[in-house]
CSV table of C-alpha atoms in Angstrom, one decimal:
chain,number,residue,atom,x,y,z
U,1,MET,CA,-19.8,67.1,19.2
U,2,ARG,CA,-17.1,64.4,19.4
U,3,PRO,CA,-18.2,61.2,17.7
U,4,ILE,CA,-18.7,57.7,19.1
U,5,HIS,CA,-16.5,55.2,17.3
U,6,VAL,CA,-18.0,51.8,16.7
U,7,ILE,CA,-15.6,49.0,15.6
U,8,GLY,CA,-17.2,46.2,13.7
U,9,GLY,CA,-20.0,46.4,11.1
U,10,GLY,CA,-21.9,43.2,11.9
U,11,LEU,CA,-25.4,43.1,13.4
U,12,ALA,CA,-24.3,44.4,16.8
U,13,GLY,CA,-22.1,47.2,15.4
U,14,SER,CA,-24.6,48.3,12.8
U,15,GLU,CA,-27.4,48.4,15.4
U,16,ALA,CA,-25.2,50.3,17.9
U,17,ALA,CA,-24.2,52.8,15.3
U,18,TRP,CA,-27.9,53.3,14.3
U,19,GLN,CA,-29.1,53.7,17.8
U,20,ALA,CA,-26.4,56.3,18.8
U,21,ALA,CA,-27.0,58.2,15.6
U,22,GLU,CA,-30.8,58.2,16.1
U,23,ALA,CA,-30.2,59.6,19.6
U,24,GLY,CA,-28.4,62.6,18.0
U,25,VAL,CA,-24.7,61.7,18.3
U,26,PRO,CA,-22.3,61.5,15.4
U,27,VAL,CA,-20.8,58.0,14.8
U,28,VAL,CA,-17.8,56.7,12.9
U,29,LEU,CA,-18.4,53.0,12.0
U,30,HIS,CA,-15.2,51.1,11.3
U,31,GLU,CA,-15.4,47.8,9.3
U,32,MET,CA,-12.3,46.0,8.1
U,33,ARG,CA,-14.0,43.9,5.4
U,34,PRO,CA,-13.5,43.6,2.5
U,35,LEU,CA,-9.9,44.9,3.0
U,36,ARG,CA,-9.4,42.1,5.5
U,37,GLY,CA,-11.6,39.0,5.5
U,38,THR,CA,-12.6,36.4,8.1
U,39,PRO,CA,-12.9,32.6,7.9
U,40,ALA,CA,-16.7,32.9,7.8
U,41,HIS,CA,-17.7,36.0,5.9
U,42,ARG,CA,-18.1,36.0,2.1
U,43,THR,CA,-18.7,39.7,1.4
U,44,GLY,CA,-17.8,43.2,2.7
U,45,ARG,CA,-21.4,44.0,3.4
U,46,LEU,CA,-22.5,45.3,6.8
U,47,ALA,CA,-24.7,42.9,8.9
U,48,GLU,CA,-23.8,39.9,6.8
U,49,LEU,CA,-25.4,36.7,8.1
U,50,VAL,CA,-22.7,33.9,8.1
U,51,CYS,CA,-24.7,31.0,9.6
U,52,SER,CA,-28.4,30.4,9.6
U,53,ASN,CA,-30.9,32.9,8.1
U,54,SER,CA,-33.3,32.4,11.0
U,55,PHE,CA,-34.0,34.8,13.8
U,56,ARG,CA,-35.9,32.0,15.5
U,57,SER,CA,-39.3,32.1,17.1
U,58,ASP,CA,-41.5,35.2,16.7
U,59,ASP,CA,-43.9,34.1,19.5
U,60,SER,CA,-43.8,37.0,22.0
U,61,ALA,CA,-46.4,35.4,24.2
U,62,ALA,CA,-44.5,32.3,25.4
U,63,ASN,CA,-41.0,32.4,23.8
U,64,ALA,CA,-38.1,34.4,25.2
U,65,VAL,CA,-36.7,35.0,21.7
U,66,GLY,CA,-40.1,36.3,20.6
U,67,VAL,CA,-40.2,38.6,23.6
U,68,LEU,CA,-36.8,39.9,22.6
U,69,HIS,CA,-38.1,40.6,19.1
U,70,ARG,CA,-41.0,42.5,20.5
U,71,GLU,CA,-38.7,44.6,22.7
U,72,MET,CA,-36.3,45.4,19.9
U,73,ARG,CA,-39.2,46.5,17.7
U,74,ALA,CA,-40.4,48.8,20.5
U,75,MET,CA,-36.9,50.3,20.8
U,76,GLY,CA,-36.6,51.1,17.1
U,77,SER,CA,-34.3,48.4,16.1
U,78,LEU,CA,-32.9,48.7,12.6
U,79,VAL,CA,-32.1,44.9,12.6
U,80,MET,CA,-35.7,44.0,13.3
U,81,LEU,CA,-37.1,46.6,10.9
U,82,SER,CA,-34.9,45.1,8.1
U,83,ALA,CA,-35.7,41.5,9.1
U,84,ASP,CA,-39.5,42.2,9.0
U,85,ALA,CA,-39.1,43.8,5.6
U,86,HIS,CA,-37.2,40.8,4.2
U,87,GLN,CA,-38.7,37.8,5.8
U,88,VAL,CA,-39.2,34.5,4.1
U,89,PRO,CA,-41.5,31.6,5.0
U,90,ALA,CA,-40.3,29.7,8.1
U,91,GLY,CA,-43.2,28.3,10.0
U,92,GLY,CA,-43.4,29.9,13.5
U,93,ALA,CA,-39.9,31.4,13.1
U,94,LEU,CA,-38.8,34.7,11.6
U,95,ALA,CA,-36.3,34.0,8.8
U,96,VAL,CA,-34.9,36.4,6.3
U,97,ASP,CA,-33.5,36.6,2.8
U,98,ARG,CA,-29.9,37.0,3.9
U,99,ASP,CA,-28.8,39.2,1.0
U,100,GLY,CA,-31.9,41.4,1.1
U,101,PHE,CA,-31.6,41.8,4.9
U,102,SER,CA,-27.9,42.8,5.0
U,103,SER,CA,-28.3,45.1,2.0
U,104,ALA,CA,-31.2,46.9,3.8
U,105,VAL,CA,-29.2,47.4,7.0
U,106,GLU,CA,-26.2,48.7,5.0
U,107,ALA,CA,-28.3,51.1,3.0
U,108,ALA,CA,-30.0,52.5,6.1
U,109,VAL,CA,-26.7,52.9,8.0
U,110,LEU,CA,-24.9,54.5,5.1
U,111,SER,CA,-27.7,56.9,4.4
U,112,HIS,CA,-27.9,58.2,8.0
U,113,PRO,CA,-26.6,61.8,8.1
U,114,ARG,CA,-24.8,61.2,11.4
U,115,VAL,CA,-23.0,58.0,10.4
U,116,THR,CA,-19.6,57.9,8.6
U,117,LEU,CA,-18.3,54.5,7.5
U,118,GLU,CA,-14.5,54.0,7.4
U,119,ARG,CA,-13.1,50.8,5.9
U,120,GLY,CA,-10.0,49.4,7.4
U,121,GLU,CA,-8.7,47.2,10.3
U,122,ILE,CA,-8.2,48.7,13.8
U,123,ALA,CA,-5.0,46.7,14.4
U,124,GLY,CA,-4.7,47.1,18.2
U,125,LEU,CA,-6.3,49.2,20.8
U,126,PRO,CA,-8.1,52.4,19.5
U,127,PRO,CA,-6.3,55.7,19.8
U,128,GLU,CA,-6.4,57.3,23.2
U,129,ASP,CA,-8.3,60.3,21.9
U,130,TRP,CA,-11.2,58.1,21.0
U,131,ASP,CA,-13.0,58.6,24.4
U,132,ASN,CA,-16.2,56.7,23.6
U,133,VAL,CA,-15.7,53.5,21.8
U,134,ILE,CA,-18.0,50.4,21.2
U,135,VAL,CA,-16.1,47.3,20.3
U,136,ALA,CA,-18.5,45.0,18.4
U,137,THR,CA,-16.0,43.0,16.4
U,138,GLY,CA,-17.8,39.7,17.1
U,139,PRO,CA,-16.3,36.2,17.7
U,140,LEU,CA,-14.0,36.6,14.6
U,141,THR,CA,-12.2,39.6,16.0
U,142,SER,CA,-8.9,40.3,14.1
U,143,PRO,CA,-5.9,38.8,15.8
U,144,ALA,CA,-4.2,42.1,16.4
U,145,LEU,CA,-7.1,43.6,18.2
U,146,ALA,CA,-7.9,40.4,20.1
U,147,GLU,CA,-4.3,40.3,21.3
U,148,ALA,CA,-4.3,43.9,22.4
U,149,ILE,CA,-7.6,43.4,24.4
U,150,GLY,CA,-6.1,40.3,26.0
U,151,ALA,CA,-3.0,42.2,27.1
U,152,LEU,CA,-5.1,45.1,28.4
U,153,THR,CA,-7.4,42.8,30.5
U,154,GLY,CA,-4.8,40.3,31.6
U,155,GLU,CA,-7.3,37.6,30.6
U,156,GLY,CA,-6.8,34.9,28.0
U,157,SER,CA,-9.9,34.9,25.7
U,158,LEU,CA,-12.3,32.1,26.2
U,159,ALA,CA,-13.2,30.3,23.0
U,160,PHE,CA,-15.6,27.8,21.5
U,161,PHE,CA,-16.2,26.3,18.1
U,162,ASP,CA,-19.2,27.3,16.0
U,163,ALA,CA,-20.5,25.6,12.9
U,164,ILE,CA,-22.3,26.4,9.7
U,165,ALA,CA,-25.0,24.4,7.8
U,166,PRO,CA,-25.0,23.7,4.1
U,167,ILE,CA,-27.3,25.4,1.6
U,168,VAL,CA,-29.0,23.5,-1.2
U,169,TYR,CA,-30.4,24.7,-4.5
U,170,ARG,CA,-34.2,24.2,-4.4
U,171,ASP,CA,-34.5,22.9,-7.9
U,172,SER,CA,-32.0,20.0,-7.1
U,173,ILE,CA,-34.4,18.6,-4.4
U,174,ASP,CA,-36.5,15.7,-5.5
U,175,MET,CA,-40.1,16.8,-4.6
U,176,ASP,CA,-41.5,13.5,-5.6
U,177,VAL,CA,-39.9,12.3,-2.4
U,178,ALA,CA,-39.9,15.4,-0.3
U,179,TRP,CA,-42.9,17.6,0.6
U,180,MET,CA,-43.7,21.0,1.9
U,181,GLN,CA,-45.0,21.4,5.5
U,182,SER,CA,-44.3,23.3,8.7
U,183,ARG,CA,-44.1,21.2,11.9
U,184,TYR,CA,-47.7,20.8,13.3
U,185,ASP,CA,-48.8,23.0,10.3
U,186,LYS,CA,-47.8,26.0,12.4
U,187,GLU,CA,-48.2,29.4,10.6
U,188,GLY,CA,-45.3,31.8,10.8
U,189,PRO,CA,-45.2,35.6,10.7
U,190,ALA,CA,-46.0,35.6,7.0
U,191,GLY,CA,-49.0,33.2,7.5
U,192,ASP,CA,-47.4,30.2,5.7
U,193,ALA,CA,-48.1,26.8,7.2
U,194,ALA,CA,-46.0,24.9,4.7
U,195,ALA,CA,-42.6,26.6,4.9
U,196,TYR,CA,-40.2,23.7,5.1
U,197,VAL,CA,-39.0,21.0,2.7
U,198,ASN,CA,-39.2,17.7,4.5
U,199,CYS,CA,-37.1,14.6,3.5
U,200,PRO,CA,-38.4,11.4,5.1
U,201,MET,CA,-36.2,8.5,6.3
U,202,SER,CA,-37.0,4.9,7.0
U,203,ARG,CA,-35.2,3.3,9.9
U,204,ASP,CA,-32.8,1.5,7.5
U,205,ARG,CA,-31.9,4.7,5.7
U,206,TYR,CA,-31.5,6.5,9.0
U,207,GLU,CA,-29.1,3.8,10.3
U,208,ALA,CA,-27.1,4.0,7.0
U,209,PHE,CA,-26.9,7.8,7.3
U,210,VAL,CA,-25.6,7.7,10.9
U,211,ASP,CA,-23.0,5.0,9.9
U,212,ALA,CA,-21.8,7.2,7.0
U,213,LEU,CA,-21.8,10.3,9.2
U,214,MET,CA,-19.7,8.6,11.9
U,215,ALA,CA,-17.2,7.2,9.4
U,216,ALA,CA,-16.7,10.3,7.3
U,217,GLU,CA,-13.5,12.4,7.6
U,218,LYS,CA,-13.9,15.5,9.8
U,219,THR,CA,-12.0,18.8,10.0
U,220,GLU,CA,-9.7,18.7,13.0
U,221,PHE,CA,-8.3,21.7,15.0
U,222,ARG,CA,-5.4,20.1,17.0
U,223,GLU,CA,-3.9,23.4,17.9
U,224,PHE,CA,-7.1,24.2,19.7
U,225,GLU,CA,-7.7,20.9,21.5
U,226,GLY,CA,-9.9,21.4,24.6
U,227,THR,CA,-11.9,24.2,23.0
U,228,PRO,CA,-15.6,23.4,23.6
U,229,TYR,CA,-18.5,23.5,21.1
U,230,PHE,CA,-21.3,25.9,21.7
U,231,ASP,CA,-24.2,23.6,22.7
U,232,GLY,CA,-26.8,25.5,20.7
U,233,CYS,CA,-24.9,25.0,17.4
U,234,LEU,CA,-23.4,21.5,17.7
U,235,PRO,CA,-22.2,19.8,14.5
U,236,ILE,CA,-24.5,16.9,13.6
U,237,GLU,CA,-21.6,14.4,13.8
U,238,VAL,CA,-20.9,15.5,17.4
U,239,MET,CA,-24.6,14.9,18.2
U,240,ALA,CA,-24.5,11.5,16.6
U,241,GLU,CA,-21.5,10.6,18.7
U,242,ARG,CA,-23.6,11.1,21.8
U,243,GLY,CA,-25.9,8.2,20.8
U,244,ARG,CA,-27.4,6.8,17.6
U,245,GLU,CA,-30.9,8.1,18.4
U,246,THR,CA,-29.8,11.6,19.3
U,247,LEU,CA,-30.4,13.1,15.8
U,248,ARG,CA,-33.9,11.7,15.4
U,249,HIS,CA,-34.8,13.3,18.7
U,250,GLY,CA,-33.1,16.6,17.7
U,251,PRO,CA,-32.9,18.2,14.3
U,252,MET,CA,-34.2,15.1,12.5
U,253,LYS,CA,-37.3,14.5,14.7
U,254,PRO,CA,-40.3,13.3,12.7
U,255,PHE,CA,-43.0,14.7,15.1
U,256,GLY,CA,-45.7,16.9,13.8
U,257,LEU,CA,-45.2,15.9,10.1
U,258,THR,CA,-47.2,13.8,7.7
U,259,ASN,CA,-45.6,12.5,4.5
U,260,ALA,CA,-47.8,13.9,1.7
U,261,HIS,CA,-46.7,11.1,-0.7
U,262,ALA,CA,-47.5,8.3,1.8
U,263,PRO,CA,-49.7,9.7,4.6
U,264,ALA,CA,-50.1,6.2,6.2
U,265,VAL,CA,-46.4,5.7,6.6
U,266,LYS,CA,-44.8,7.4,9.6
U,267,PRO,CA,-41.2,8.4,8.8
U,268,TYR,CA,-38.6,7.2,11.3
U,269,ALA,CA,-36.7,10.5,10.9
U,270,VAL,CA,-37.1,13.7,8.9
U,271,VAL,CA,-34.6,16.2,7.5
U,272,GLN,CA,-36.0,19.7,7.1
U,273,LEU,CA,-34.7,22.5,4.9
U,274,ARG,CA,-35.8,26.1,5.3
U,275,GLN,CA,-36.0,28.8,2.6
U,276,ASP,CA,-32.9,30.9,2.6
U,277,ASN,CA,-33.6,33.7,0.1
U,278,ALA,CA,-36.7,35.7,-1.0
U,279,LEU,CA,-36.6,34.0,-4.5
U,280,GLY,CA,-37.1,30.6,-2.9
U,281,THR,CA,-34.2,29.2,-4.9
U,282,LEU,CA,-32.0,28.3,-1.9
U,283,PHE,CA,-32.8,26.2,1.1
U,284,ASN,CA,-30.6,25.6,4.1
U,285,MET,CA,-30.4,22.3,6.0
U,286,VAL,CA,-31.9,22.9,9.4
U,287,GLY,CA,-29.7,21.9,12.3
U,288,PHE,CA,-27.1,20.4,10.0
U,289,GLN,CA,-24.1,22.4,11.1
U,290,THR,CA,-21.1,20.2,10.3
U,291,LYS,CA,-17.3,19.9,10.5
U,292,LEU,CA,-17.3,17.2,7.8
U,293,LYS,CA,-14.6,17.8,5.1
U,294,TYR,CA,-16.0,19.3,2.0
U,295,GLY,CA,-15.5,16.2,-0.2
U,296,GLU,CA,-17.4,14.1,2.4
U,297,GLN,CA,-20.4,16.3,2.7
U,298,GLY,CA,-21.9,15.6,-0.7
U,299,LYS,CA,-21.5,11.9,-0.3
U,300,VAL,CA,-23.1,11.7,3.2
U,301,PHE,CA,-25.9,14.2,2.6
U,302,ARG,CA,-26.9,12.6,-0.6
U,303,ILE,CA,-27.9,9.5,1.3
U,304,ILE,CA,-30.9,11.6,2.5
U,305,PRO,CA,-34.1,10.7,0.5
U,306,GLY,CA,-34.9,13.6,-1.8
U,307,LEU,CA,-31.3,14.9,-1.8
U,308,GLU,CA,-29.7,12.2,-3.9
U,309,LYS,CA,-29.0,14.7,-6.6
U,310,ALA,CA,-28.7,17.8,-4.4
U,311,GLU,CA,-26.4,20.6,-5.6
U,312,PHE,CA,-24.9,22.8,-2.9
U,313,ALA,CA,-24.7,26.6,-3.0
U,314,ARG,CA,-22.6,26.5,0.1
U,315,LEU,CA,-21.1,23.6,2.1
U,316,GLY,CA,-21.0,23.5,5.9
U,317,GLY,CA,-18.0,24.6,7.9
U,318,ILE,CA,-16.6,25.3,11.3
U,319,HIS,CA,-14.6,28.2,12.8
U,320,ARG,CA,-13.2,29.2,16.2
U,321,ASN,CA,-15.0,32.0,18.0
U,322,THR,CA,-13.7,34.0,20.9
U,323,TYR,CA,-15.5,35.9,23.7
U,324,LEU,CA,-14.6,37.9,26.8
U,325,ASN,CA,-15.0,36.7,30.4
U,326,SER,CA,-17.5,39.5,30.6
U,327,PRO,CA,-18.8,39.1,34.1
U,328,LYS,CA,-15.3,39.8,35.4
U,329,LEU,CA,-14.3,42.4,32.8
U,330,LEU,CA,-17.3,44.5,32.1
U,331,ASP,CA,-19.4,46.8,34.3
U,332,GLY,CA,-23.2,47.0,34.2
U,333,ARG,CA,-23.1,49.4,31.3
U,334,LEU,CA,-20.9,47.1,29.2
U,335,ARG,CA,-17.8,49.2,29.8
U,336,LEU,CA,-14.4,47.6,30.3
U,337,LYS,CA,-13.6,48.1,34.0
U,338,ARG,CA,-9.9,48.7,33.3
U,339,ALA,CA,-10.6,51.2,30.5
U,340,PRO,CA,-14.2,52.6,30.7
U,341,ARG,CA,-13.8,54.4,27.3
U,342,LEU,CA,-14.2,51.0,25.7
U,343,ARG,CA,-17.7,49.5,25.7
U,344,PHE,CA,-18.3,46.0,24.2
U,345,ALA,CA,-21.3,44.7,22.3
U,346,GLY,CA,-22.4,41.6,20.4
U,347,GLN,CA,-21.1,38.1,20.5
U,348,ILE,CA,-17.7,39.0,21.8
U,349,THR,CA,-19.5,39.7,25.1
U,350,GLY,CA,-20.7,36.1,25.4
U,351,CYS,CA,-24.2,36.3,24.0
U,352,GLU,CA,-25.1,33.9,21.3
U,353,GLY,CA,-27.4,34.4,18.3
U,354,TYR,CA,-28.2,37.0,15.7
U,355,VAL,CA,-31.0,38.6,17.7
U,356,GLU,CA,-29.1,38.6,21.0
U,357,SER,CA,-26.0,40.1,19.4
U,358,ALA,CA,-28.1,42.9,17.8
U,359,ALA,CA,-29.9,43.5,21.1
U,360,VAL,CA,-26.7,44.0,23.0
U,361,GLY,CA,-25.5,46.3,20.3
U,362,LEU,CA,-28.8,48.2,20.6
U,363,VAL,CA,-28.3,48.8,24.3
U,364,ALA,CA,-24.6,49.6,23.9
U,365,GLY,CA,-25.4,52.3,21.3
U,366,ARG,CA,-28.0,53.8,23.6
U,367,LEU,CA,-25.8,53.8,26.6
U,368,ALA,CA,-22.9,55.3,24.7
U,369,ALA,CA,-25.2,58.1,23.4
U,370,ASP,CA,-26.5,58.7,26.8
U,371,GLU,CA,-23.0,59.1,28.1
U,372,ARG,CA,-22.0,61.5,25.3
U,373,LEU,CA,-25.2,63.6,25.9
U,374,GLY,CA,-24.5,63.8,29.7
U,375,ARG,CA,-27.4,61.5,30.7
U,376,ASP,CA,-27.1,58.5,33.0
U,377,LEU,CA,-30.1,56.3,32.5
U,378,ALA,CA,-29.8,52.7,33.7
U,379,PRO,CA,-29.9,49.7,31.3
U,380,PRO,CA,-33.3,48.0,30.8
U,381,PRO,CA,-34.5,46.2,33.9
U,382,ALA,CA,-33.5,42.5,34.3
U,383,THR,CA,-37.2,41.6,34.1
U,384,THR,CA,-37.2,42.3,30.4
U,385,ALA,CA,-35.6,40.0,27.8
U,386,ILE,CA,-33.0,42.5,26.8
U,387,GLY,CA,-32.2,43.4,30.4
U,388,ALA,CA,-32.0,39.7,31.4
U,389,LEU,CA,-29.5,39.2,28.6
U,390,ILE,CA,-27.4,42.2,29.8
U,391,ASN,CA,-27.6,40.8,33.3
U,392,HIS,CA,-26.3,37.4,32.1
U,393,ILE,CA,-23.3,39.1,30.3
U,394,THR,CA,-22.4,41.3,33.2
U,395,GLY,CA,-22.5,38.6,35.8
U,396,GLY,CA,-25.7,39.2,37.8
U,397,HIS,CA,-26.8,35.6,37.4
U,398,ILE,CA,-23.6,33.8,38.6
U,399,GLU,CA,-22.3,35.8,41.5
U,400,SER,CA,-24.0,33.7,44.1
U,401,ILE,CA,-23.2,30.4,42.3
U,402,ASP,CA,-19.7,30.5,41.0
U,403,ALA,CA,-17.4,33.4,40.3
U,404,GLY,CA,-14.9,31.4,38.3
U,405,PRO,CA,-14.5,32.1,34.6
U,406,ARG,CA,-15.6,28.7,33.4
U,407,SER,CA,-19.1,29.3,34.8
U,408,PHE,CA,-19.6,31.8,32.0
U,409,GLN,CA,-20.5,30.4,28.7
U,410,PRO,CA,-22.2,31.8,25.5
U,411,MET,CA,-25.9,31.7,25.8
U,412,ASN,CA,-29.1,32.5,23.9
U,413,VAL,CA,-31.8,34.4,25.6
U,414,ASN,CA,-34.2,32.1,27.5
U,415,PHE,CA,-36.7,32.4,30.3
U,416,GLY,CA,-34.2,30.9,32.7
U,417,LEU,CA,-32.3,34.2,32.7
U,418,PHE,CA,-35.4,36.1,33.9
U,419,PRO,CA,-35.9,36.8,37.6
U,420,PRO,CA,-38.4,34.3,39.1
U,421,ILE,CA,-42.1,35.0,39.1
U,422,ALA,CA,-44.9,33.6,41.3
U,423,ASP,CA,-46.8,30.7,39.7
U,424,PRO,CA,-49.8,32.3,37.9
U,425,MET,CA,-53.3,31.1,38.7
U,426,ALA,CA,-55.3,29.4,36.0
U,427,GLU,CA,-57.7,31.9,34.5
U,428,ALA,CA,-60.8,29.7,34.7
U,429,THR,CA,-60.6,28.1,38.1
U,430,GLY,CA,-58.4,30.4,40.1
U,431,LYS,CA,-56.3,27.4,41.1
U,432,ARG,CA,-52.6,26.9,40.3
U,433,SER,CA,-51.9,25.4,36.9
U,434,ARG,CA,-50.2,22.0,36.7
U,435,GLY,CA,-48.1,20.1,34.2
U,436,PRO,CA,-47.5,21.7,30.8
U,437,GLU,CA,-50.2,24.3,31.4
U,438,ARG,CA,-48.2,25.6,34.4
U,439,GLY,CA,-45.1,26.1,32.2
U,440,ILE,CA,-47.0,27.9,29.5
U,441,ALA,CA,-48.8,30.1,32.1
U,442,ARG,CA,-45.5,31.0,33.7
U,443,LYS,CA,-43.9,32.0,30.3
U,444,ARG,CA,-46.9,34.1,29.5
U,445,ALA,CA,-46.7,35.8,32.9
U,446,LEU,CA,-43.0,36.5,32.4
U,447,SER,CA,-43.7,37.9,28.9
U,448,ALA,CA,-46.5,40.2,30.3
U,449,ARG,CA,-44.3,41.5,33.1
U,450,ALA,CA,-41.5,42.1,30.6
U,451,GLN,CA,-43.8,44.1,28.4
U,452,THR,CA,-45.0,46.3,31.2
U,453,ASP,CA,-41.5,46.9,32.6
U,454,LEU,CA,-40.0,47.8,29.3
U,455,ALA,CA,-42.8,50.3,28.6
U,456,GLU,CA,-42.0,52.0,32.0
U,457,TRP,CA,-38.3,52.0,31.2
U,458,LEU,CA,-38.9,53.5,27.7
U,459,ALA,CA,-41.1,56.2,29.2
U,460,GLY,CA,-37.9,57.6,30.8
U,461,LYS,CA,-36.1,57.8,27.4
U,462,ARG,CA,-36.2,60.8,25.1
U,463,GLU,CA,-37.5,60.7,21.5
U,464,PRO,CA,-34.9,60.2,18.7
U,465,ALA,CA,-33.2,63.4,17.7
U,466,PRO,CA,-34.4,65.0,14.4
U,467,ARG,CA,-32.2,64.4,11.4
C-alpha cells in the first residue's frame, strides 16, 4: 500500500500520523528539526510544546475545550493519552510536564510499526508522486514551503504575532510572600486545589509595575507592520496599553484568592505561576506572554512581590505565525481545492491552541486514511466540538456573513462555533432558566448533544487495524 506522507512533526502532524497508522495505512512522517530549527523550538523532539504547558479546561460538562478533550479521548488521541499520563497540578486545567509529554508522543510514534520518520526539510511542494499528503507544518512553516504554497494558491499568507511567557525556577520564588492556591480552590484533573503560586500586589505596587511595563523597551517588527496579534495570546504590555486596569481584570485578577500570609488583606492584583514540569522545579507565568527585550524582562518582572530574586529558566518572546485563508482554499475534508492531494492540518489552517491543532490533525489523519482505504466517511458533525472546529476552518460559519479573507482569524474552540440549540428548561421547575443559570444550562445541553452525536458518528467508523 502506498504511504501517506505527513509533513511536520508537531502536535498536529504526530497525531495525524498516529491516526492514519492506527487505521492500517503506512505513514512517512517528515520533520525538519533538528537539521533546520525555528525561532520558537528548542529541540528536535516531536510534539514539542513551545508556549504554555496548559491544555486548558478539562471540564467536559460546560467548557468547549473540555468537550474537545472528551471527544479526542473517545477517538483514541495519542496527544490526549500522553497528556493524561504526564499531567501536572493546574487547578481546573489539564497541564503537562512538557518534556515528559513530548518524549511520550515521540516514543509512541517512533515505535509504531507503520510509521517511518524521515528528518529533513521539504523545501517546496512535495513530489508529484506523493498522492496523499498532510501538511501540518504549523505557523512556523519553513520559508521555502510557505512560498511554494503561496504560489500554488495565489494567496498571500495571513499572519499574526504570537507570544511566549517566561518560566521561573521554583526555588527562586519567595514563598514567605507568595502562597499556593487554585482560584476558588477548584480541583483539577489530579485533584489538587492548590496548584498555582500566587504573588500578591498592593495598588501602589501594581501601579509601579504598569509604569515599568509601559516604559520598558520592546521588540519591534517593523518589516511586518500591520500584522495583528492573536487576541487569545496578547503580550501583557499590549494589554496594558488598552488601559491601566486591563491587567487586573485579565491575567492579574485577584478574584477567588485569599493571601495565606495576610487573609484579611485583599490583594489589588495577583500574578499566578503554574507548574511547568513533573518535578515541580519550573513554573511559568500565567498570561505573561511578552515582547519585552530580554534585558528588560528581569527588571520589570522582579517588581512583582515574591519574584524579587526570581531566576528565569526561559524568558518570554514573540514570533510571527502564518496561516492559510482556509475557508477559501480548503474543502470540507481539509484538502486544498487546487491540489486535492494536499491536505492541511493544525495551526496553519487557522485553528489556535495545542488541543485544537492536535484535533484537526486527528481528523486529517483519519480522512487521509479513509481516502487511501477507499472509504468516504464524512467529517464529524458540526454539532460536536471537533466538527465545529472543522466547520470554522472550512468556512461554514462565515459564508452568510462575510466571504472576505479578513473575516477569517485564528480561533480557539468555543461554544459560539456550535450550531444553536433551543434554550433548555430548568430541571426542577420546567421553566426556562434565566441569567447565569441559563448560560450554564445551555453549555451543558450543547455538551450533551455533542456527546450523543459523536457516539453516532463513531459507530460508523471501523476499529483500528491490528498491528
